[in-house]
Amino acid sequence: MIRRTLIQLLSILVLYFITYGTWCKDFDKTLNWQKWSPKVFEQAQEKGQLVLLNLTATGCTFCRKMDETTYKNPQVIETINRNYIPVHANEEFYPKLAKRYENYGRPATIIFDGNGTEIIKRRGYLRPQWMVWLLEAVAQNPSPKAHQ
């Protein structure tokens, strides 16, 4: 009787750890998009990370393509989660931001340091490998002069 109970308990524990481990792996493969606000810069300063802004527009084909390919790529996700606070902003909800970057089309990718200083701006669709190269380069040297 005791042996049977121990086997059941062990089985439950094994299932729990398998389920928990799988859930953790899936969690690490997603991006926790934040809203555009001063809090993201405070958070970046606290964590020693940079801010990655993905500025999009409703109906933008290449914005959707980046969401479906680039931002779903495991290497991109890993690099962002390690070095960046990801921020998603639709221009319809952030008109001042849209005006500020109106010359960059959509999608626009802008990286800031924790103080809000722009490090680099890129317009248009970025393929996953290009995004990884960009993110790694900026994380290694976050000086705006290095990326002009």
Tab-separated table of C-alpha atoms in Angstrom:
chain	number	residue	atom	x	y	z
A	1	MET	CA	0.000	0.000	0.000
A	2	ILE	CA	2.758	2.462	0.943
A	3	ARG	CA	4.783	1.442	-2.094
A	4	ARG	CA	1.798	2.071	-4.387
A	5	THR	CA	1.245	5.519	-2.834
A	6	LEU	CA	4.934	6.385	-3.282
A	7	ILE	CA	4.826	5.334	-6.938
A	8	GLN	CA	1.720	7.481	-7.510
A	9	LEU	CA	3.346	10.432	-5.767
A	10	LEU	CA	6.526	10.049	-7.824
A	11	SER	CA	4.455	9.806	-11.012
A	12	ILE	CA	2.649	13.024	-10.149
A	13	LEU	CA	5.944	14.781	-9.396
A	14	VAL	CA	7.490	13.608	-12.668
A	15	LEU	CA	4.460	14.834	-14.637
A	16	TYR	CA	4.564	18.152	-12.799
A	17	PHE	CA	8.232	18.751	-13.611
A	18	ILE	CA	7.799	17.707	-17.231
A	19	THR	CA	4.830	20.066	-17.607
A	20	TYR	CA	6.549	22.894	-15.726
A	21	GLY	CA	9.749	22.480	-17.730
A	22	THR	CA	7.867	22.556	-21.025
A	23	TRP	CA	5.932	25.638	-19.949
A	24	CYS	CA	9.142	27.435	-18.977
A	25	LYS	CA	10.723	26.681	-22.349
A	26	ASP	CA	7.668	28.054	-24.168
A	27	PHE	CA	7.667	31.124	-21.953
A	28	ASP	CA	11.284	31.867	-22.856
A	29	LYS	CA	10.345	31.696	-26.548
A	30	THR	CA	7.995	34.668	-26.410
A	31	LEU	CA	8.429	38.409	-26.173
A	32	ASN	CA	6.846	40.366	-23.363
A	33	TRP	CA	5.898	43.471	-25.346
A	34	GLN	CA	5.529	46.622	-23.264
A	35	LYS	CA	3.569	49.785	-24.034
A	36	TRP	CA	5.419	52.991	-24.849
A	37	SER	CA	5.850	54.948	-21.618
A	38	PRO	CA	8.522	56.519	-19.406
A	39	LYS	CA	8.379	53.360	-17.270
A	40	VAL	CA	10.152	51.314	-19.940
A	41	PHE	CA	13.193	53.563	-19.640
A	42	GLU	CA	13.185	53.256	-15.853
A	43	GLN	CA	12.946	49.489	-16.253
A	44	ALA	CA	15.809	49.500	-18.782
A	45	GLN	CA	18.010	51.487	-16.402
A	46	GLU	CA	17.241	49.143	-13.507
A	47	LYS	CA	17.995	46.028	-15.567
A	48	GLY	CA	20.930	47.466	-17.515
A	49	GLN	CA	19.129	46.826	-20.800
A	50	LEU	CA	18.274	48.800	-23.921
A	51	VAL	CA	14.803	49.660	-25.258
A	52	LEU	CA	13.702	48.215	-28.600
A	53	LEU	CA	10.781	50.105	-30.155
A	54	ASN	CA	8.728	48.394	-32.858
A	55	LEU	CA	6.618	51.212	-34.352
A	56	THR	CA	3.842	49.836	-36.546
A	57	ALA	CA	0.646	50.841	-38.331
A	58	THR	CA	-2.692	49.115	-38.800
A	59	GLY	CA	-2.899	47.588	-42.267
A	60	CYS	CA	0.875	47.610	-42.731
A	61	THR	CA	1.814	44.447	-44.627
A	62	PHE	CA	5.480	44.492	-43.666
A	63	CYS	CA	4.598	45.189	-40.014
A	64	ARG	CA	2.552	41.993	-40.026
A	65	LYS	CA	5.332	40.133	-41.804
A	66	MET	CA	7.862	41.194	-39.153
A	67	ASP	CA	5.467	40.152	-36.384
A	68	GLU	CA	4.957	36.748	-38.026
A	69	THR	CA	8.573	36.022	-38.989
A	70	THR	CA	11.242	38.189	-37.404
A	71	TYR	CA	9.681	38.532	-33.960
A	72	LYS	CA	8.820	34.807	-33.875
A	73	ASN	CA	12.378	33.725	-34.701
A	74	PRO	CA	14.014	31.926	-31.730
A	75	GLN	CA	17.372	33.719	-32.163
A	76	VAL	CA	15.689	37.119	-32.311
A	77	ILE	CA	13.577	36.326	-29.245
A	78	GLU	CA	16.589	35.090	-27.286
A	79	THR	CA	18.645	38.177	-28.159
A	80	ILE	CA	15.822	40.570	-27.286
A	81	ASN	CA	15.017	38.819	-24.007
A	82	ARG	CA	18.690	38.926	-23.002
A	83	ASN	CA	19.473	42.568	-23.848
A	84	TYR	CA	16.307	44.578	-24.467
A	85	ILE	CA	12.965	45.780	-23.162
A	86	PRO	CA	10.698	45.237	-26.210
A	87	VAL	CA	8.122	47.966	-26.832
A	88	HIS	CA	5.340	47.737	-29.400
A	89	ALA	CA	3.558	50.924	-30.427
A	90	ASN	CA	0.920	51.357	-33.124
A	91	GLU	CA	1.116	54.854	-34.600
A	92	GLU	CA	-2.658	55.327	-34.294
A	93	PHE	CA	-2.406	55.191	-30.509
A	94	TYR	CA	0.812	57.229	-30.263
A	95	PRO	CA	0.410	60.193	-32.652
A	96	LYS	CA	3.365	62.143	-31.185
A	97	LEU	CA	5.613	59.148	-31.679
A	98	ALA	CA	4.251	58.673	-35.210
A	99	LYS	CA	4.990	62.320	-36.027
A	100	ARG	CA	8.499	62.103	-34.562
A	101	TYR	CA	9.335	59.127	-36.814
A	102	GLU	CA	7.128	59.920	-39.812
A	103	ASN	CA	10.109	59.799	-42.190
A	104	TYR	CA	10.932	56.231	-41.204
A	105	GLY	CA	7.903	54.506	-42.679
A	106	ARG	CA	6.477	51.407	-41.074
A	107	PRO	CA	7.632	49.265	-39.530
A	108	ALA	CA	10.237	51.420	-37.844
A	109	THR	CA	12.768	49.870	-35.492
A	110	ILE	CA	14.363	52.261	-33.015
A	111	ILE	CA	16.758	51.345	-30.207
A	112	PHE	CA	17.251	53.603	-27.190
A	113	ASP	CA	19.461	53.478	-24.143
A	114	GLY	CA	17.941	53.638	-20.664
A	115	ASN	CA	18.075	57.450	-20.713
A	116	GLY	CA	15.948	57.662	-23.861
A	117	THR	CA	18.842	58.515	-26.176
A	118	GLU	CA	18.354	57.120	-29.679
A	119	ILE	CA	21.106	54.723	-30.620
A	120	ILE	CA	19.925	53.556	-34.026
A	121	LYS	CA	16.879	53.803	-36.321
A	122	ARG	CA	15.963	51.453	-39.139
A	123	ARG	CA	13.013	51.647	-41.486
A	124	GLY	CA	11.117	48.815	-43.073
A	125	TYR	CA	11.123	45.067	-42.800
A	126	LEU	CA	14.166	43.458	-41.186
A	127	ARG	CA	14.769	39.778	-41.852
A	128	PRO	CA	15.412	37.650	-38.760
A	129	GLN	CA	19.173	37.256	-39.330
A	130	TRP	CA	19.598	40.978	-40.016
A	131	MET	CA	17.690	41.745	-36.839
A	132	VAL	CA	19.947	39.445	-34.809
A	133	TRP	CA	23.050	41.125	-36.258
A	134	LEU	CA	21.642	44.573	-35.512
A	135	LEU	CA	20.575	43.697	-31.965
A	136	GLU	CA	23.905	42.029	-31.144
A	137	ALA	CA	25.950	44.899	-32.590
A	138	VAL	CA	24.046	47.539	-30.630
A	139	ALA	CA	24.116	45.498	-27.409
A	140	GLN	CA	27.906	45.122	-27.726
A	141	ASN	CA	28.464	48.828	-28.398
A	142	PRO	CA	25.460	51.001	-27.474
A	143	SER	CA	27.116	54.270	-28.524
A	144	PRO	CA	25.015	56.192	-31.087
A	145	LYS	CA	28.230	57.248	-32.884
A	146	ALA	CA	29.126	53.605	-33.502
A	147	HIS	CA	25.966	53.105	-35.575
A	148	GLN	CA	25.769	56.208	-37.756
